[in-house]
DNA sequence: GCCAGGTTCCATGTGTCACAAGGTAGCAGG
DNA sequence: CCTGCTACCTTGTGACACATGGAACCTGGC
């Protein structure tokens, strides 16, 4: 049912690296709930994920103290759990920005994709 | 045994994304053997890996037909298994370059690390 | 010879994590 | 009520980086 996921598997592995911190980055702009995050990330090329990915991820971030949550009523539908960054979360995000830039430049250099832009 | 692997674990997850294709990229410049690759990658910031990582990775690339190998004698030490890119490997590398650039730009945009370098 | 130490390869076990699939619950509208 | 949507979460599977340990081969000292 899912054999040839060729270049798809590659993207999955790529996502692993930055996805959690991309979520943190989105939350840095204001609180969001799980379903909403899926929509926001779906608009970003190469970051489309599903519920089975986002909820375990958010649980982990919460367990690590990088985000905190609050339940809020909805006009139409069940209540939502909103996530927002903690101070630790902001620190983790700042650290990651540095790690990411170093890694990105290394890969660009090896691949020869660093040139223009 | 080592729970607090804080920012280290992050780098491991980052590596996962591009490491196999970075190996392909190095091999695109000429054939190399396993131990040599460890040294080459160690010089690239954020890509230092060990034998336990490189050999399973190379086996996988071989199984997928992206690299092929040949044994060659060494002046000093046991024989070496040299790896070089196949046509499929070159194709995979080219595909990955595109995937990588799209992904990289997406992450840069979300993190706000994209402003020309 | 033979033994210590370096080089090179590989296999096994563990832990992390993305994802698919499925399950629960609240809120509509016919 | 009952179909369908929104929203959350859990469980099982599989991929893969890494640590550890070991085998095979070479060299140099004695």
PDB file of C-alpha atoms (C1' of nucleotides) in Angstrom:
ATOM      1  CA  UNK A   1       0.000   0.000   0.000  1.00  0.00           C
ATOM      2  CA  UNK A   2       2.997   2.268   0.285  1.00  0.00           C
ATOM      3  CA  UNK A   3       5.870   0.678  -1.554  1.00  0.00           C
ATOM      4  CA  UNK A   4       7.555   3.083  -3.895  1.00  0.00           C
ATOM      5  CA  UNK A   5       7.520   6.125  -1.645  1.00  0.00           C
ATOM      6  CA  UNK A   6      10.833   6.979  -3.187  1.00  0.00           C
ATOM      7  CA  UNK A   7      11.485  10.668  -2.984  1.00  0.00           C
ATOM      8  CA  UNK A   8       8.754  10.781  -0.387  1.00  0.00           C
ATOM      9  CA  UNK A   9      10.782   8.877   2.165  1.00  0.00           C
ATOM     10  CA  UNK A  10      13.605  11.308   1.598  1.00  0.00           C
ATOM     11  CA  UNK A  11      11.393  14.230   2.484  1.00  0.00           C
ATOM     12  CA  UNK A  12      10.225  12.449   5.619  1.00  0.00           C
ATOM     13  CA  UNK A  13      13.798  12.092   6.765  1.00  0.00           C
ATOM     14  CA  UNK A  14      14.479  15.719   5.973  1.00  0.00           C
ATOM     15  CA  UNK A  15      11.482  16.808   8.006  1.00  0.00           C
ATOM     16  CA  UNK A  16      12.733  14.944  11.041  1.00  0.00           C
ATOM     17  CA  UNK A  17      15.514  17.408  11.425  1.00  0.00           C
ATOM     18  CA  UNK A  18      13.717  20.688  11.683  1.00  0.00           C
ATOM     19  CA  UNK A  19      10.031  19.931  12.112  1.00  0.00           C
ATOM     20  CA  UNK A  20       9.821  20.299  15.888  1.00  0.00           C
ATOM     21  CA  UNK A  21      11.629  23.602  15.771  1.00  0.00           C
ATOM     22  CA  UNK A  22       9.546  24.811  12.849  1.00  0.00           C
ATOM     23  CA  UNK A  23       6.526  24.242  15.056  1.00  0.00           C
ATOM     24  CA  UNK A  24       8.196  26.283  17.765  1.00  0.00           C
ATOM     25  CA  UNK A  25       8.872  29.005  15.215  1.00  0.00           C
ATOM     26  CA  UNK A  26       5.202  29.158  14.214  1.00  0.00           C
ATOM     27  CA  UNK A  27       4.162  29.318  17.858  1.00  0.00           C
ATOM     28  CA  UNK A  28       6.583  32.194  18.385  1.00  0.00           C
ATOM     29  CA  UNK A  29       4.145  34.304  16.359  1.00  0.00           C
ATOM     30  CA  UNK A  30       1.204  33.542  18.649  1.00  0.00           C
ATOM     31  CA  UNK A  31      -0.683  30.623  20.130  1.00  0.00           C
ATOM     32  CA  UNK A  32      -2.241  27.976  17.894  1.00  0.00           C
ATOM     33  CA  UNK A  33      -4.098  24.689  18.291  1.00  0.00           C
ATOM     34  CA  UNK A  34      -3.134  21.357  16.815  1.00  0.00           C
ATOM     35  CA  UNK A  35      -5.439  21.205  13.826  1.00  0.00           C
ATOM     36  CA  UNK A  36      -4.581  24.773  12.949  1.00  0.00           C
ATOM     37  CA  UNK A  37      -0.856  23.982  12.937  1.00  0.00           C
ATOM     38  CA  UNK A  38      -1.414  21.251  10.379  1.00  0.00           C
ATOM     39  CA  UNK A  39      -2.985  23.829   8.092  1.00  0.00           C
ATOM     40  CA  UNK A  40      -0.239  26.392   8.610  1.00  0.00           C
ATOM     41  CA  UNK A  41       2.531  23.864   7.954  1.00  0.00           C
ATOM     42  CA  UNK A  42       0.709  22.438   4.934  1.00  0.00           C
ATOM     43  CA  UNK A  43       1.142  25.794   3.228  1.00  0.00           C
ATOM     44  CA  UNK A  44       4.889  25.556   3.650  1.00  0.00           C
ATOM     45  CA  UNK A  45       6.416  23.524   0.826  1.00  0.00           C
ATOM     46  CA  UNK A  46       7.751  20.235   2.083  1.00  0.00           C
ATOM     47  CA  UNK A  47       6.302  20.373   5.574  1.00  0.00           C
ATOM     48  CA  UNK A  48       2.828  18.862   5.118  1.00  0.00           C
ATOM     49  CA  UNK A  49       2.156  16.556   8.049  1.00  0.00           C
ATOM     50  CA  UNK A  50      -0.814  14.733   9.542  1.00  0.00           C
ATOM     51  CA  UNK A  51      -2.473  14.401  12.938  1.00  0.00           C
ATOM     52  CA  UNK A  52      -0.524  11.270  13.750  1.00  0.00           C
ATOM     53  CA  UNK A  53       2.616  13.358  13.486  1.00  0.00           C
ATOM     54  CA  UNK A  54       1.639  16.631  15.107  1.00  0.00           C
ATOM     55  CA  UNK A  55       0.024  15.377  18.304  1.00  0.00           C
ATOM     56  CA  UNK A  56       2.836  13.154  19.508  1.00  0.00           C
ATOM     57  CA  UNK A  57       5.220  15.953  18.580  1.00  0.00           C
ATOM     58  CA  UNK A  58       3.286  18.526  20.575  1.00  0.00           C
ATOM     59  CA  UNK A  59       3.066  16.144  23.540  1.00  0.00           C
ATOM     60  CA  UNK A  60       6.803  15.791  23.491  1.00  0.00           C
ATOM     61  CA  UNK A  61       7.363  19.539  23.365  1.00  0.00           C
ATOM     62  CA  UNK A  62       4.998  19.915  26.295  1.00  0.00           C
ATOM     63  CA  UNK A  63       6.722  17.175  28.269  1.00  0.00           C
ATOM     64  CA  UNK A  64      10.030  18.949  27.679  1.00  0.00           C
ATOM     65  CA  UNK A  65       8.587  22.234  28.889  1.00  0.00           C
ATOM     66  CA  UNK A  66       9.111  24.083  25.594  1.00  0.00           C
ATOM     67  CA  UNK A  67       5.404  24.870  25.164  1.00  0.00           C
ATOM     68  CA  UNK A  68       2.462  25.255  27.504  1.00  0.00           C
ATOM     69  CA  UNK A  69      -1.225  24.873  26.764  1.00  0.00           C
ATOM     70  CA  UNK A  70      -4.710  26.116  27.636  1.00  0.00           C
ATOM     71  CA  UNK A  71      -8.151  24.855  26.669  1.00  0.00           C
ATOM     72  CA  UNK A  72     -10.455  27.317  24.942  1.00  0.00           C
ATOM     73  CA  UNK A  73     -14.060  27.003  23.778  1.00  0.00           C
ATOM     74  CA  UNK A  74     -14.834  27.124  20.095  1.00  0.00           C
ATOM     75  CA  UNK A  75     -17.867  28.783  18.429  1.00  0.00           C
ATOM     76  CA  UNK A  76     -18.358  25.704  16.306  1.00  0.00           C
ATOM     77  CA  UNK A  77     -16.984  22.377  17.397  1.00  0.00           C
ATOM     78  CA  UNK A  78     -15.244  20.809  20.363  1.00  0.00           C
ATOM     79  CA  UNK A  79     -12.883  22.782  22.621  1.00  0.00           C
ATOM     80  CA  UNK A  80      -9.346  23.374  21.446  1.00  0.00           C
ATOM     81  CA  UNK A  81      -6.056  23.020  23.194  1.00  0.00           C
ATOM     82  CA  UNK A  82      -3.940  26.051  22.402  1.00  0.00           C
ATOM     83  CA  UNK A  83      -0.155  25.876  22.509  1.00  0.00           C
ATOM     84  CA  UNK A  84       2.254  28.728  23.195  1.00  0.00           C
ATOM     85  CA  UNK A  85       5.999  29.047  23.715  1.00  0.00           C
ATOM     86  CA  UNK A  86       7.595  29.075  27.159  1.00  0.00           C
ATOM     87  CA  UNK A  87      10.825  30.909  27.984  1.00  0.00           C
ATOM     88  CA  UNK A  88      12.629  27.581  27.593  1.00  0.00           C
ATOM     89  CA  UNK A  89      10.966  27.174  24.229  1.00  0.00           C
ATOM     90  CA  UNK A  90      12.230  30.536  23.035  1.00  0.00           C
ATOM     91  CA  UNK A  91      15.712  29.648  24.177  1.00  0.00           C
ATOM     92  CA  UNK A  92      15.565  26.298  22.379  1.00  0.00           C
ATOM     93  CA  UNK A  93      14.400  28.060  19.231  1.00  0.00           C
ATOM     94  CA  UNK A  94      17.262  30.552  19.393  1.00  0.00           C
ATOM     95  CA  UNK A  95      19.783  27.736  19.861  1.00  0.00           C
ATOM     96  CA  UNK A  96      18.327  25.853  16.963  1.00  0.00           C
ATOM     97  CA  UNK A  97      18.591  28.837  14.643  1.00  0.00           C
ATOM     98  CA  UNK A  98      22.358  28.726  15.114  1.00  0.00           C
ATOM     99  CA  UNK A  99      22.583  24.954  14.721  1.00  0.00           C
ATOM    100  CA  UNK A 100      20.444  25.154  11.618  1.00  0.00           C
ATOM    101  CA  UNK A 101      22.522  27.829   9.916  1.00  0.00           C
ATOM    102  CA  UNK A 102      25.742  25.903  10.478  1.00  0.00           C
ATOM    103  CA  UNK A 103      24.246  22.675   9.247  1.00  0.00           C
ATOM    104  CA  UNK A 104      22.556  24.300   6.282  1.00  0.00           C
ATOM    105  CA  UNK A 105      25.801  25.920   5.138  1.00  0.00           C
ATOM    106  CA  UNK A 106      27.692  22.644   5.478  1.00  0.00           C
ATOM    107  CA  UNK A 107      25.165  20.782   3.371  1.00  0.00           C
ATOM    108  CA  UNK A 108      25.006  23.561   0.804  1.00  0.00           C
ATOM    109  CA  UNK A 109      28.762  23.419   0.470  1.00  0.00           C
ATOM    110  CA  UNK A 110      28.860  19.647   0.021  1.00  0.00           C
ATOM    111  CA  UNK A 111      25.989  19.647  -2.445  1.00  0.00           C
ATOM    112  CA  UNK A 112      27.168  22.734  -4.252  1.00  0.00           C
ATOM    113  CA  UNK A 113      23.787  24.364  -3.735  1.00  0.00           C
ATOM    114  CA  UNK A 114      25.043  27.278  -1.705  1.00  0.00           C
ATOM    115  CA  UNK A 115      25.957  29.676  -4.451  1.00  0.00           C
ATOM    116  CA  UNK A 116      23.316  32.106  -5.454  1.00  0.00           C
ATOM    117  CA  UNK A 117      19.959  32.904  -4.072  1.00  0.00           C
TER     118      UNK A 117
ATOM    119  CA  UNK B   1      23.604   6.471  30.221  1.00  0.00           C
ATOM    120  CA  UNK B   2      23.506   9.910  28.609  1.00  0.00           C
ATOM    121  CA  UNK B   3      20.078  11.459  29.029  1.00  0.00           C
ATOM    122  CA  UNK B   4      20.875  15.155  28.783  1.00  0.00           C
ATOM    123  CA  UNK B   5      22.111  14.943  25.193  1.00  0.00           C
ATOM    124  CA  UNK B   6      20.404  18.239  24.688  1.00  0.00           C
ATOM    125  CA  UNK B   7      21.544  20.081  21.605  1.00  0.00           C
ATOM    126  CA  UNK B   8      23.366  16.945  20.554  1.00  0.00           C
ATOM    127  CA  UNK B   9      20.208  15.003  19.933  1.00  0.00           C
ATOM    128  CA  UNK B  10      18.995  17.880  17.792  1.00  0.00           C
ATOM    129  CA  UNK B  11      22.039  17.634  15.557  1.00  0.00           C
ATOM    130  CA  UNK B  12      21.550  13.893  15.207  1.00  0.00           C
ATOM    131  CA  UNK B  13      18.030  14.449  13.954  1.00  0.00           C
ATOM    132  CA  UNK B  14      19.240  17.132  11.574  1.00  0.00           C
ATOM    133  CA  UNK B  15      21.894  14.819  10.168  1.00  0.00           C
ATOM    134  CA  UNK B  16      19.301  12.178   9.420  1.00  0.00           C
ATOM    135  CA  UNK B  17      17.875  14.328   6.709  1.00  0.00           C
ATOM    136  CA  UNK B  18      20.810  14.924   4.436  1.00  0.00           C
ATOM    137  CA  UNK B  19      23.565  12.579   5.553  1.00  0.00           C
ATOM    138  CA  UNK B  20      23.007   9.830   2.958  1.00  0.00           C
ATOM    139  CA  UNK B  21      22.932  12.337   0.140  1.00  0.00           C
ATOM    140  CA  UNK B  22      25.950  14.186   1.507  1.00  0.00           C
ATOM    141  CA  UNK B  23      27.809  10.888   1.212  1.00  0.00           C
ATOM    142  CA  UNK B  24      26.621  10.607  -2.371  1.00  0.00           C
ATOM    143  CA  UNK B  25      27.841  14.146  -2.970  1.00  0.00           C
ATOM    144  CA  UNK B  26      31.313  13.310  -1.684  1.00  0.00           C
ATOM    145  CA  UNK B  27      31.412  10.190  -3.856  1.00  0.00           C
ATOM    146  CA  UNK B  28      30.467  12.284  -6.861  1.00  0.00           C
ATOM    147  CA  UNK B  29      33.991  13.732  -6.681  1.00  0.00           C
ATOM    148  CA  UNK B  30      35.634  10.321  -6.889  1.00  0.00           C
ATOM    149  CA  UNK B  31      35.621   6.938  -5.210  1.00  0.00           C
ATOM    150  CA  UNK B  32      36.330   6.612  -1.507  1.00  0.00           C
ATOM    151  CA  UNK B  33      36.394   3.865   1.100  1.00  0.00           C
ATOM    152  CA  UNK B  34      34.438   3.802   4.341  1.00  0.00           C
ATOM    153  CA  UNK B  35      37.078   4.896   6.801  1.00  0.00           C
ATOM    154  CA  UNK B  36      38.125   7.681   4.495  1.00  0.00           C
ATOM    155  CA  UNK B  37      34.567   9.001   4.301  1.00  0.00           C
ATOM    156  CA  UNK B  38      34.446   9.322   8.076  1.00  0.00           C
ATOM    157  CA  UNK B  39      37.477  11.576   7.905  1.00  0.00           C
ATOM    158  CA  UNK B  40      36.107  13.682   5.060  1.00  0.00           C
ATOM    159  CA  UNK B  41      32.755  14.191   6.772  1.00  0.00           C
ATOM    160  CA  UNK B  42      34.407  14.927  10.119  1.00  0.00           C
ATOM    161  CA  UNK B  43      35.887  18.041   8.575  1.00  0.00           C
ATOM    162  CA  UNK B  44      32.431  19.314   7.702  1.00  0.00           C
ATOM    163  CA  UNK B  45      30.874  21.120  10.648  1.00  0.00           C
ATOM    164  CA  UNK B  46      27.973  19.186  12.090  1.00  0.00           C
ATOM    165  CA  UNK B  47      28.488  15.986  10.112  1.00  0.00           C
ATOM    166  CA  UNK B  48      30.945  14.035  12.267  1.00  0.00           C
ATOM    167  CA  UNK B  49      29.831  10.411  12.331  1.00  0.00           C
ATOM    168  CA  UNK B  50      31.283   7.057  13.364  1.00  0.00           C
ATOM    169  CA  UNK B  51      31.732   3.604  11.867  1.00  0.00           C
ATOM    170  CA  UNK B  52      28.471   2.401  13.335  1.00  0.00           C
ATOM    171  CA  UNK B  53      26.759   5.016  11.210  1.00  0.00           C
ATOM    172  CA  UNK B  54      28.660   4.967   7.951  1.00  0.00           C
ATOM    173  CA  UNK B  55      28.726   1.231   7.248  1.00  0.00           C
ATOM    174  CA  UNK B  56      25.025   0.510   7.593  1.00  0.00           C
ATOM    175  CA  UNK B  57      24.427   3.641   5.533  1.00  0.00           C
ATOM    176  CA  UNK B  58      26.772   2.515   2.769  1.00  0.00           C
ATOM    177  CA  UNK B  59      25.199  -0.955   2.800  1.00  0.00           C
ATOM    178  CA  UNK B  60      21.817   0.606   2.291  1.00  0.00           C
ATOM    179  CA  UNK B  61      23.030   2.766  -0.586  1.00  0.00           C
ATOM    180  CA  UNK B  62      24.531  -0.316  -2.161  1.00  0.00           C
ATOM    181  CA  UNK B  63      21.371  -2.327  -1.683  1.00  0.00           C
ATOM    182  CA  UNK B  64      19.433   0.460  -3.371  1.00  0.00           C
ATOM    183  CA  UNK B  65      21.844   0.500  -6.278  1.00  0.00           C
ATOM    184  CA  UNK B  66      22.995   4.086  -5.770  1.00  0.00           C
ATOM    185  CA  UNK B  67      26.631   3.106  -5.297  1.00  0.00           C
ATOM    186  CA  UNK B  68      28.778   0.217  -6.405  1.00  0.00           C
ATOM    187  CA  UNK B  69      31.972  -1.077  -4.883  1.00  0.00           C
ATOM    188  CA  UNK B  70      35.293  -2.706  -5.642  1.00  0.00           C
ATOM    189  CA  UNK B  71      37.932  -4.176  -3.367  1.00  0.00           C
ATOM    190  CA  UNK B  72      41.400  -2.736  -3.688  1.00  0.00           C
ATOM    191  CA  UNK B  73      44.648  -3.654  -1.975  1.00  0.00           C
ATOM    192  CA  UNK B  74      46.222  -1.200   0.415  1.00  0.00           C
ATOM    193  CA  UNK B  75      49.941  -0.525   0.893  1.00  0.00           C
ATOM    194  CA  UNK B  76      49.486  -0.620   4.635  1.00  0.00           C
ATOM    195  CA  UNK B  77      46.604  -2.514   6.159  1.00  0.00           C
ATOM    196  CA  UNK B  78      43.765  -4.718   5.070  1.00  0.00           C
ATOM    197  CA  UNK B  79      42.065  -4.317   1.687  1.00  0.00           C
ATOM    198  CA  UNK B  80      39.583  -1.506   1.239  1.00  0.00           C
ATOM    199  CA  UNK B  81      36.172  -1.497  -0.257  1.00  0.00           C
ATOM    200  CA  UNK B  82      35.877   1.536  -2.502  1.00  0.00           C
ATOM    201  CA  UNK B  83      32.490   3.090  -3.240  1.00  0.00           C
ATOM    202  CA  UNK B  84      31.523   5.059  -6.313  1.00  0.00           C
ATOM    203  CA  UNK B  85      28.313   6.503  -7.683  1.00  0.00           C
ATOM    204  CA  UNK B  86      26.144   4.656 -10.185  1.00  0.00           C
ATOM    205  CA  UNK B  87      23.957   6.387 -12.748  1.00  0.00           C
ATOM    206  CA  UNK B  88      21.025   5.879 -10.391  1.00  0.00           C
ATOM    207  CA  UNK B  89      23.083   7.453  -7.643  1.00  0.00           C
ATOM    208  CA  UNK B  90      23.761  10.538  -9.720  1.00  0.00           C
ATOM    209  CA  UNK B  91      20.098  10.821 -10.513  1.00  0.00           C
ATOM    210  CA  UNK B  92      19.168  10.483  -6.840  1.00  0.00           C
ATOM    211  CA  UNK B  93      21.690  13.150  -5.963  1.00  0.00           C
ATOM    212  CA  UNK B  94      20.299  15.531  -8.549  1.00  0.00           C
ATOM    213  CA  UNK B  95      16.754  14.956  -7.275  1.00  0.00           C
ATOM    214  CA  UNK B  96      17.865  15.540  -3.738  1.00  0.00           C
ATOM    215  CA  UNK B  97      19.489  18.840  -4.624  1.00  0.00           C
ATOM    216  CA  UNK B  98      16.084  20.126  -5.652  1.00  0.00           C
ATOM    217  CA  UNK B  99      14.308  18.689  -2.614  1.00  0.00           C
ATOM    218  CA  UNK B 100      16.947  20.145  -0.370  1.00  0.00           C
ATOM    219  CA  UNK B 101      16.740  23.632  -1.803  1.00  0.00           C
ATOM    220  CA  UNK B 102      12.977  23.742  -1.422  1.00  0.00           C
ATOM    221  CA  UNK B 103      13.100  22.407   2.094  1.00  0.00           C
ATOM    222  CA  UNK B 104      15.959  24.666   3.082  1.00  0.00           C
ATOM    223  CA  UNK B 105      14.141  27.758   1.862  1.00  0.00           C
ATOM    224  CA  UNK B 106      10.958  26.750   3.677  1.00  0.00           C
ATOM    225  CA  UNK B 107      12.791  26.297   6.957  1.00  0.00           C
ATOM    226  CA  UNK B 108      14.740  29.517   6.477  1.00  0.00           C
ATOM    227  CA  UNK B 109      11.500  31.363   5.946  1.00  0.00           C
ATOM    228  CA  UNK B 110       9.823  29.909   9.026  1.00  0.00           C
ATOM    229  CA  UNK B 111      12.846  30.479  11.231  1.00  0.00           C
ATOM    230  CA  UNK B 112      13.609  33.874   9.806  1.00  0.00           C
ATOM    231  CA  UNK B 113      17.143  32.791   8.990  1.00  0.00           C
ATOM    232  CA  UNK B 114      16.810  33.260   5.283  1.00  0.00           C
ATOM    233  CA  UNK B 115      17.808  36.890   4.833  1.00  0.00           C
ATOM    234  CA  UNK B 116      20.591  36.804   2.275  1.00  0.00           C
ATOM    235  CA  UNK B 117      23.726  35.515   3.801  1.00  0.00           C
TER     236      UNK B 117
ATOM    237  C1'  DG C   1      58.175 -17.053  14.337  1.00  0.00           C
ATOM    238  C1'  DC C   2      54.961 -14.245  17.441  1.00  0.00           C
ATOM    239  C1'  DC C   3      52.789 -10.620  19.708  1.00  0.00           C
ATOM    240  C1'  DA C   4      51.215  -5.642  20.207  1.00  0.00           C
ATOM    241  C1'  DG C   5      48.996  -2.104  17.847  1.00  0.00           C
ATOM    242  C1'  DG C   6      46.969   0.135  13.910  1.00  0.00           C
ATOM    243  C1'  DT C   7      43.720  -0.167   9.939  1.00  0.00           C
ATOM    244  C1'  DT C   8      39.516  -1.485   7.849  1.00  0.00           C
ATOM    245  C1'  DC C   9      35.380  -3.717   7.661  1.00  0.00           C
ATOM    246  C1'  DC C  10      31.019  -5.415   9.520  1.00  0.00           C
ATOM    247  C1'  DA C  11      26.972  -7.101  12.810  1.00  0.00           C
ATOM    248  C1'  DT C  12      23.980  -6.603  16.814  1.00  0.00           C
ATOM    249  C1'  DG C  13      21.171  -3.989  20.088  1.00  0.00           C
ATOM    250  C1'  DT C  14      18.965   0.250  21.545  1.00  0.00           C
ATOM    251  C1'  DG C  15      16.395   4.384  21.272  1.00  0.00           C
ATOM    252  C1'  DT C  16      14.060   8.084  18.762  1.00  0.00           C
ATOM    253  C1'  DC C  17      10.613   9.462  15.906  1.00  0.00           C
ATOM    254  C1'  DA C  18       7.323  10.219  11.588  1.00  0.00           C
ATOM    255  C1'  DC C  19       3.401   8.205  10.022  1.00  0.00           C
ATOM    256  C1'  DA C  20      -0.901   5.398   9.209  1.00  0.00           C
ATOM    257  C1'  DA C  21      -4.868   3.765  11.199  1.00  0.00           C
ATOM    258  C1'  DG C  22      -8.157   3.831  14.444  1.00  0.00           C
ATOM    259  C1'  DG C  23     -10.782   5.569  18.478  1.00  0.00           C
ATOM    260  C1'  DT C  24     -13.395   9.185  21.313  1.00  0.00           C
ATOM    261  C1'  DA C  25     -16.097  13.202  21.861  1.00  0.00           C
ATOM    262  C1'  DG C  26     -18.442  17.517  20.989  1.00  0.00           C
ATOM    263  C1'  DC C  27     -21.248  20.175  17.791  1.00  0.00           C
ATOM    264  C1'  DA C  28     -23.994  20.969  13.786  1.00  0.00           C
ATOM    265  C1'  DG C  29     -28.080  20.285  10.102  1.00  0.00           C
ATOM    266  C1'  DG C  30     -31.632  17.460   7.758  1.00  0.00           C
TER     267       DG C  30
ATOM    268  C1'  DC D   1     -31.113  10.488  15.861  1.00  0.00           C
ATOM    269  C1'  DC D   2     -27.908  10.047  12.441  1.00  0.00           C
ATOM    270  C1'  DT D   3     -24.650  11.578   9.192  1.00  0.00           C
ATOM    271  C1'  DG D   4     -20.724  14.531   8.962  1.00  0.00           C
ATOM    272  C1'  DC D   5     -17.427  17.747  10.515  1.00  0.00           C
ATOM    273  C1'  DT D   6     -14.037  19.374  13.888  1.00  0.00           C
ATOM    274  C1'  DA D   7     -10.698  18.310  17.203  1.00  0.00           C
ATOM    275  C1'  DC D   8      -7.943  15.529  20.095  1.00  0.00           C
ATOM    276  C1'  DC D   9      -5.302  11.445  21.254  1.00  0.00           C
ATOM    277  C1'  DT D  10      -3.337   6.356  21.212  1.00  0.00           C
ATOM    278  C1'  DT D  11      -1.283   2.319  19.308  1.00  0.00           C
ATOM    279  C1'  DG D  12       1.579  -0.244  16.079  1.00  0.00           C
ATOM    280  C1'  DT D  13       5.061  -0.190  12.460  1.00  0.00           C
ATOM    281  C1'  DG D  14       9.167   0.808  10.292  1.00  0.00           C
ATOM    282  C1'  DA D  15      13.318   3.588   9.244  1.00  0.00           C
ATOM    283  C1'  DC D  16      17.568   4.808  10.818  1.00  0.00           C
ATOM    284  C1'  DA D  17      21.693   6.990  13.687  1.00  0.00           C
ATOM    285  C1'  DC D  18      24.620   5.461  17.016  1.00  0.00           C
ATOM    286  C1'  DA D  19      27.384   2.625  20.540  1.00  0.00           C
ATOM    287  C1'  DT D  20      29.618  -1.438  21.156  1.00  0.00           C
ATOM    288  C1'  DG D  21      32.079  -5.281  20.030  1.00  0.00           C
ATOM    289  C1'  DG D  22      34.464  -8.230  17.099  1.00  0.00           C
ATOM    290  C1'  DA D  23      36.836 -10.273  12.873  1.00  0.00           C
ATOM    291  C1'  DA D  24      40.435  -9.964   9.416  1.00  0.00           C
ATOM    292  C1'  DC D  25      44.607  -8.093   7.735  1.00  0.00           C
ATOM    293  C1'  DC D  26      48.941  -5.684   7.983  1.00  0.00           C
ATOM    294  C1'  DT D  27      53.418  -3.859  10.187  1.00  0.00           C
ATOM    295  C1'  DG D  28      57.290  -3.599  13.330  1.00  0.00           C
ATOM    296  C1'  DG D  29      59.854  -5.060  17.595  1.00  0.00           C
ATOM    297  C1'  DC D  30      61.876  -8.865  19.801  1.00  0.00           C
TER     298       DC D  30
END
